[in-house]
Coordinates of C-alpha atoms in Angstrom, one line a residue:
M898 CA 27.1 8.9 -28.1
P899 CA 29.0 6.1 -29.3
Q900 CA 27.1 4.7 -32.4
G901 CA 24.3 2.4 -31.6
A902 CA 23.7 3.8 -28.5
T903 CA 20.3 4.4 -27.3
T904 CA 19.2 7.2 -25.0
M905 CA 17.0 6.4 -22.1
V906 CA 16.1 8.6 -19.6
P907 CA 15.6 6.9 -16.1
L908 CA 12.3 8.0 -14.6
T909 CA 11.5 8.2 -10.5
H910 CA 10.9 4.7 -10.4
P911 CA 13.8 2.6 -10.4
T912 CA 12.4 -0.3 -12.6
I913 CA 11.2 2.3 -15.5
L914 CA 13.2 3.7 -18.3
L915 CA 11.7 6.3 -20.6
I916 CA 12.9 6.0 -24.2
Y917 CA 12.9 9.1 -27.2
P918 CA 10.9 6.9 -30.1
T919 CA 12.7 9.1 -32.3
I920 CA 16.2 7.8 -31.5
L921 CA 14.8 4.2 -30.7
L922 CA 13.3 3.7 -33.7
A923 CA 16.9 4.5 -36.0
Q924 CA 18.7 1.8 -33.4
Q925 CA 17.1 -1.3 -35.2
K926 CA 19.8 -3.9 -33.5
N927 CA 19.1 -2.3 -30.0
L928 CA 15.2 -2.4 -31.1
S929 CA 15.8 -6.1 -31.5
Y930 CA 17.3 -6.8 -28.2
L931 CA 15.0 -5.6 -26.7
R932 CA 11.8 -7.3 -28.1
N933 CA 13.3 -10.7 -27.6
N934 CA 14.2 -9.6 -23.9
S935 CA 11.8 -11.7 -20.9
D936 CA 12.5 -10.0 -18.6
I937 CA 11.0 -6.6 -19.3
I938 CA 7.8 -4.8 -20.8
I939 CA 7.9 -2.4 -23.6
K940 CA 5.0 -0.3 -23.9
K941 CA 3.9 3.0 -24.8
A942 CA 3.3 5.7 -22.0
D943 CA -0.3 6.3 -21.1
K944 CA 0.1 9.7 -22.0
G945 CA 2.5 11.9 -24.5
G946 CA 3.8 8.9 -27.1
A947 CA 6.6 8.0 -25.4
V948 CA 7.9 4.5 -25.2
V949 CA 8.5 2.8 -21.1
I950 CA 10.3 -0.6 -20.8
M951 CA 9.4 -2.0 -17.2
N952 CA 10.8 -4.6 -15.5
K953 CA 8.4 -7.5 -15.9
L954 CA 7.9 -8.3 -12.6
E955 CA 7.1 -4.6 -11.6
Y956 CA 4.2 -4.9 -14.7
E957 CA 2.9 -8.0 -13.5
R958 CA 2.8 -6.8 -9.9
E959 CA 1.2 -3.9 -10.9
A960 CA -1.4 -5.8 -12.7
A961 CA -1.6 -7.9 -10.1
R962 CA -3.3 -5.5 -8.2
Q963 CA -5.5 -4.0 -9.9
L964 CA -7.3 -7.5 -10.7
S965 CA -7.4 -8.4 -7.1
N966 CA -9.7 -6.1 -6.7
T967 CA -13.1 -7.9 -6.4
T968 CA -14.8 -4.5 -6.7
F969 CA -13.8 -4.8 -10.5
Y970 CA -12.7 -7.6 -11.3
K971 CA -14.0 -11.6 -10.5
P972 CA -11.9 -14.6 -11.8
L973 CA -13.5 -17.2 -13.8
S974 CA -12.4 -20.8 -13.4
S975 CA -12.9 -21.8 -17.7
D976 CA -13.4 -19.9 -20.7
P977 CA -16.8 -18.9 -21.0
T978 CA -17.3 -18.0 -24.6
E979 CA -19.1 -20.8 -25.6
G980 CA -22.4 -20.0 -23.3
Y981 CA -21.9 -16.4 -23.9
Q982 CA -22.1 -17.0 -28.1
K983 CA -25.7 -18.6 -27.1
K984 CA -26.9 -16.0 -24.9
L985 CA -25.6 -12.8 -28.1
H986 CA -27.4 -15.1 -30.5
H987 CA -30.5 -15.2 -28.5
L988 CA -30.1 -11.2 -28.0
L989 CA -29.5 -10.6 -31.3
R990 CA -33.5 -12.0 -32.5
K991 CA -34.4 -9.0 -31.0
L992 CA -32.9 -7.0 -33.6
P993 CA -34.1 -5.9 -37.4
E994 CA -32.6 -8.9 -40.0
K995 CA -30.2 -5.8 -41.0
A996 CA -28.7 -5.1 -37.4
Q997 CA -29.0 -8.8 -37.1
E998 CA -26.3 -9.1 -40.0
Q999 CA -24.4 -5.9 -39.1
I1000 CA -23.3 -7.3 -35.8
C1001 CA -23.0 -10.8 -37.0
T1002 CA -20.5 -9.8 -39.9
D1003 CA -18.3 -7.8 -37.6
T1004 CA -18.2 -10.6 -35.0
P1005 CA -15.3 -12.9 -35.1
L1006 CA -16.5 -16.6 -36.2
E1007 CA -14.1 -18.0 -33.4
P1008 CA -14.1 -14.9 -30.7
R1009 CA -11.6 -15.0 -27.8
P1010 CA -11.7 -13.2 -24.4
G1011 CA -10.0 -10.0 -24.4
V1012 CA -6.4 -9.0 -23.6
F1013 CA -6.0 -6.7 -20.4
Y1014 CA -2.6 -4.7 -20.6
L1015 CA -1.5 -1.7 -18.5
L1016 CA -0.4 1.9 -20.0
P1017 CA 2.3 2.9 -17.8
K1018 CA 1.6 6.7 -16.0
S1019 CA 5.0 7.7 -16.0
H1020 CA 4.1 11.2 -15.4
K1021 CA 2.8 10.0 -11.8
P1022 CA 4.7 9.1 -8.9
G1023 CA 4.8 5.0 -8.3
N1024 CA 4.2 4.8 -12.3
P1025 CA 0.7 3.5 -12.1
G1026 CA -0.7 1.8 -15.0
R1027 CA -4.0 2.7 -16.9
P1028 CA -6.0 -0.6 -17.8
I1029 CA -6.7 -1.1 -21.0
I1030 CA -9.0 -4.1 -22.2
S1031 CA -8.8 -4.7 -25.9
G1032 CA -11.8 -5.7 -27.9
I1033 CA -10.1 -6.6 -30.8
G1034 CA -11.1 -10.4 -31.5
T1035 CA -13.7 -10.9 -28.4
L1036 CA -17.6 -12.1 -28.7
T1037 CA -18.9 -8.8 -27.9
T1038 CA -16.7 -6.3 -31.1
G1039 CA -19.7 -6.8 -33.5
L1040 CA -22.2 -5.8 -30.5
S1041 CA -20.1 -2.8 -29.1
G1042 CA -19.3 -1.2 -32.3
Y1043 CA -23.7 -1.5 -33.1
V1044 CA -24.5 0.1 -29.4
D1045 CA -21.5 2.6 -30.7
S1046 CA -23.9 3.9 -33.8
L1047 CA -26.9 3.8 -31.6
L1048 CA -25.7 6.0 -28.6
R1049 CA -23.2 8.9 -30.7
P1050 CA -26.7 10.8 -32.1
Y1051 CA -27.3 11.1 -28.2
A1052 CA -24.0 11.6 -26.7
T1053 CA -23.1 14.4 -29.3
S1054 CA -26.2 16.4 -28.8
T1055 CA -25.8 17.2 -25.2
P1056 CA -25.4 20.8 -24.7
S1057 CA -21.5 20.1 -23.0
Y1058 CA -20.2 17.9 -25.4
L1059 CA -16.8 18.7 -26.6
Q1060 CA -15.7 16.6 -30.2
D1061 CA -12.4 18.0 -30.2
T1062 CA -10.1 20.9 -29.7
T1063 CA -11.5 23.1 -32.9
D1064 CA -14.6 21.9 -31.3
F1065 CA -13.8 24.2 -28.2
L1066 CA -12.2 27.0 -29.7
R1067 CA -15.0 27.1 -31.9
K1068 CA -17.5 27.5 -28.7
L1069 CA -14.9 29.8 -27.0
Q1070 CA -15.6 32.3 -29.5
S1071 CA -19.6 32.5 -27.9
I1072 CA -17.5 34.4 -25.1
D1073 CA -17.3 38.1 -25.6
D1074 CA -16.4 40.8 -22.4
L1075 CA -15.9 38.9 -19.1
P1076 CA -17.0 40.6 -15.9
E1077 CA -13.8 41.1 -13.1
N1078 CA -12.5 38.5 -11.4
T1079 CA -13.5 35.7 -14.0
I1080 CA -12.3 32.6 -12.8
L1081 CA -11.1 29.7 -15.5
A1082 CA -11.6 26.6 -13.9
T1083 CA -11.1 22.8 -15.3
M1084 CA -12.1 19.4 -13.9
D1085 CA -11.0 16.2 -14.2
V1086 CA -12.8 12.7 -13.3
E1087 CA -11.0 10.3 -11.5
A1088 CA -10.9 6.7 -13.4
L1089 CA -14.5 7.3 -14.7
Y1090 CA -14.8 4.5 -17.1
T1091 CA -14.4 1.7 -14.1
N1092 CA -16.6 3.8 -11.8
I1093 CA -20.0 4.2 -13.8
P1094 CA -21.7 1.6 -12.0
H1095 CA -24.4 -0.1 -14.4
K1096 CA -27.1 0.6 -12.9
D1097 CA -26.5 4.7 -12.9
G1098 CA -24.9 3.9 -17.1
L1099 CA -28.0 2.2 -18.1
Q1100 CA -30.8 4.6 -16.2
A1101 CA -28.8 7.5 -18.0
I1102 CA -29.4 6.3 -21.6
R1103 CA -33.2 5.4 -20.3
N1104 CA -33.2 9.4 -19.6
S1105 CA -31.5 10.2 -22.6
I1106 CA -33.3 8.6 -25.6
P1107 CA -36.8 9.6 -25.8
D1108 CA -38.6 6.6 -26.9
N1109 CA -39.3 4.0 -24.1
I1110 CA -39.0 1.0 -26.6
T1111 CA -35.7 2.4 -27.9
A1112 CA -34.5 3.1 -25.0
N1113 CA -34.9 0.2 -23.1
L1114 CA -33.7 -1.9 -26.2
V1115 CA -30.6 -0.2 -26.1
A1116 CA -30.0 -0.5 -22.7
E1117 CA -30.7 -4.4 -23.1
L1118 CA -28.0 -4.3 -25.5
C1119 CA -25.3 -2.3 -23.5
V1120 CA -26.1 -4.6 -20.1
F1121 CA -25.0 -7.7 -22.2
V1122 CA -21.5 -5.7 -23.5
L1123 CA -20.6 -4.2 -19.9
T1124 CA -22.0 -7.8 -17.8
H1125 CA -19.8 -10.1 -20.6
N1126 CA -16.3 -8.5 -20.5
Y1127 CA -14.4 -11.2 -19.7
F1128 CA -10.5 -11.3 -20.6
T1129 CA -7.4 -13.2 -20.0
F1130 CA -4.3 -12.1 -18.3
G1131 CA -1.3 -14.3 -18.1
D1132 CA -3.2 -17.7 -17.6
N1133 CA -5.9 -16.6 -15.9
I1134 CA -9.5 -15.6 -16.8
Y1135 CA -11.3 -12.6 -15.6
L1136 CA -14.7 -10.8 -15.9
Q1137 CA -15.1 -7.1 -15.4
V1138 CA -17.9 -6.7 -13.0
R1139 CA -18.3 -2.7 -12.6
G1140 CA -17.9 0.0 -15.0
T1141 CA -17.0 -0.4 -19.0
A1142 CA -13.9 -1.3 -20.0
M1143 CA -11.7 1.1 -22.1
G1144 CA -10.9 -0.6 -25.3
T1145 CA -14.6 -1.9 -26.2
H1146 CA -16.3 0.5 -29.0
M1147 CA -19.1 1.5 -27.0
A1148 CA -17.3 2.9 -23.9
P1149 CA -16.8 6.8 -24.9
Q1150 CA -20.3 7.1 -25.9
Y1151 CA -21.9 5.5 -22.4
A1152 CA -19.4 7.7 -20.6
N1153 CA -20.7 10.8 -22.3
I1154 CA -24.0 10.0 -22.0
F1155 CA -23.3 9.0 -18.1
M1156 CA -21.8 12.3 -17.6
A1157 CA -24.2 14.2 -19.5
D1158 CA -26.9 13.2 -17.7
L1159 CA -25.3 13.4 -14.2
E1160 CA -23.9 17.2 -14.8
Q1161 CA -27.5 18.4 -16.3
R1162 CA -29.1 16.9 -13.4
F1163 CA -26.5 18.5 -10.9
L1164 CA -26.7 21.6 -13.0
S1165 CA -30.5 22.0 -12.7
S1166 CA -30.1 22.0 -8.9
R1167 CA -27.6 25.0 -8.1
P1168 CA -28.7 28.5 -7.6
L1169 CA -25.5 29.4 -9.4
T1170 CA -24.3 28.5 -12.8
P1171 CA -21.2 28.6 -14.8
L1172 CA -21.2 31.3 -17.6
L1173 CA -19.9 28.1 -19.8
F1174 CA -19.6 24.6 -18.9
L1175 CA -18.0 22.4 -21.4
R1176 CA -16.8 18.7 -21.3
Y1177 CA -14.6 16.5 -23.1
I1178 CA -15.8 13.1 -21.9
D1179 CA -14.3 13.0 -18.4
D1180 CA -12.4 16.6 -18.6
I1181 CA -14.4 19.3 -17.9
F1182 CA -14.0 23.2 -18.8
I1183 CA -15.6 25.9 -16.9
I1184 CA -15.9 29.9 -17.3
W1185 CA -16.7 31.3 -13.4
T1186 CA -18.2 34.5 -12.7
H1187 CA -19.7 34.0 -9.1
G1188 CA -16.3 34.2 -7.3
K1189 CA -13.8 32.2 -5.7
E1190 CA -16.1 31.3 -2.6
A1191 CA -19.2 29.8 -4.6
L1192 CA -16.7 27.9 -6.8
E1193 CA -15.0 26.0 -4.1
E1194 CA -18.8 25.5 -2.7
F1195 CA -20.2 24.4 -6.6
H1196 CA -17.0 21.7 -6.7
H1197 CA -17.7 20.6 -3.3
D1198 CA -21.5 19.8 -4.2
F1199 CA -20.2 18.3 -7.5
N1200 CA -17.6 16.2 -6.0
N1201 CA -20.3 14.7 -3.7
F1202 CA -23.3 14.4 -5.9
H1203 CA -22.6 10.8 -7.5
P1204 CA -21.2 8.4 -4.7
T1205 CA -18.4 6.6 -7.2
I1206 CA -17.5 10.1 -8.8
N1207 CA -14.6 12.1 -7.6
L1208 CA -13.9 15.3 -9.3
S1209 CA -9.9 17.0 -8.9
I1210 CA -10.0 21.1 -9.7
D1211 CA -7.7 23.3 -11.0
Q1212 CA -8.8 27.1 -11.7
S1213 CA -7.0 30.7 -12.3
T1214 CA -8.2 34.0 -12.7
Q1215 CA -5.4 34.4 -15.6
E1216 CA -4.7 31.1 -17.2
I1217 CA -5.7 27.4 -17.3
H1218 CA -4.5 24.6 -19.5
F1219 CA -7.7 22.8 -21.3
L1220 CA -7.1 19.9 -23.7
D1221 CA -3.9 20.8 -26.2
T1222 CA -4.9 24.5 -25.9
T1223 CA -3.6 27.5 -23.1
V1224 CA -7.0 29.5 -22.0
I1225 CA -6.1 33.1 -21.0
I1226 CA -8.0 36.0 -19.8
N1227 CA -6.7 39.6 -21.3
D1228 CA -8.3 42.5 -20.8
G1229 CA -11.8 41.2 -20.2
H1230 CA -11.4 38.6 -23.3
I1231 CA -10.9 35.3 -23.9
N1232 CA -7.4 34.5 -25.5
T1233 CA -5.9 30.9 -26.5
T1234 CA -2.8 29.3 -27.4
L1235 CA -1.4 26.4 -28.2
Y1236 CA -0.5 24.1 -24.8
R1237 CA 1.7 21.1 -24.9
K1238 CA 1.9 18.8 -22.2
P1239 CA 5.1 18.2 -19.5
T1240 CA 5.0 14.1 -20.8
D1241 CA 4.7 15.3 -24.6
R1242 CA 7.9 13.6 -26.4
Y1243 CA 7.3 15.6 -29.7
T1244 CA 7.1 12.8 -31.6
Y1245 CA 5.8 13.1 -35.4
L1246 CA 5.7 10.6 -38.1
H1247 CA 7.3 12.0 -40.9
A1248 CA 5.1 12.7 -44.5
S1249 CA 6.6 9.8 -46.6
S1250 CA 5.8 7.4 -43.9
F1251 CA 3.9 4.1 -44.5
H1252 CA 1.2 5.0 -42.1
P1253 CA -2.7 6.2 -43.7
D1254 CA -2.8 9.7 -44.5
H1255 CA -4.9 10.8 -41.5
T1256 CA -2.8 9.8 -38.9
T1257 CA 0.5 11.7 -40.8

């Protein structure tokens, strides 16, 4: 390779190039050239840690396609910040003084709209973008962080909750001898965050918090975050009208509580249930012992239990991948090993990096 060259691997889409970060970062001159090129967009890939260079027109076309969907987004004629600020100050009066101080401290003095951007899904045909709305510096950032602290205890105490891979491995240890023809299965919710109707998400919160007064107050705080999620893309301002945005603090716990309420209501209605049912936000792991036909019926009914929640399924009697783990059935016992997704670019930070300790 000529000195100063950068390795680029073409993807299925002709206007997208995938760049291996470890090589790219060594080419500072090339990086500066790319950064200053107004015809391209540089984003990290949705999965795997790679860097994607995308034709700017294609990027903007994909954003316009998503933002034109009026089920999820509504164009605004002007910046609503001033009016929304007055509503927030009125809402905060309902909270204890200490909570008001915390939220006000975390809320910018001069808030700005969120910023909409896409993370290219370079591993999928057509390279669609995952929509993200950055909440940094927005009006709801302090309130959303406070709501996250209120929701977390209820989200993390649900039976299916998984914190991370370590938690998953620990909970697998409770499974001993498996019957013959045990099936391992995973389910994945399609676009969970944007497909949670406000009404159902708020009802899940009320169902999860035992004290009615507290439940109604938390739901009211959630309503403000959900219905005042406004943002810019280019010169245009939009309001998200359905679901919650990836990028606001409370989103993961809000989604966790919605899914926990949904699955508990579904499982309680079933004559046959999994031996083990665990979930990491929108990724579900199941150990099934009632046969393939019953599993397919279980998936079909679960997939039709809620009108906006669609679940894909993968199943095997031998091994299956979940998070970064391969789960294997060996002589009636569960074994595990490390799993690397095909999108993984095996990029690492050097131990001497100036990054914070928890990231190295």
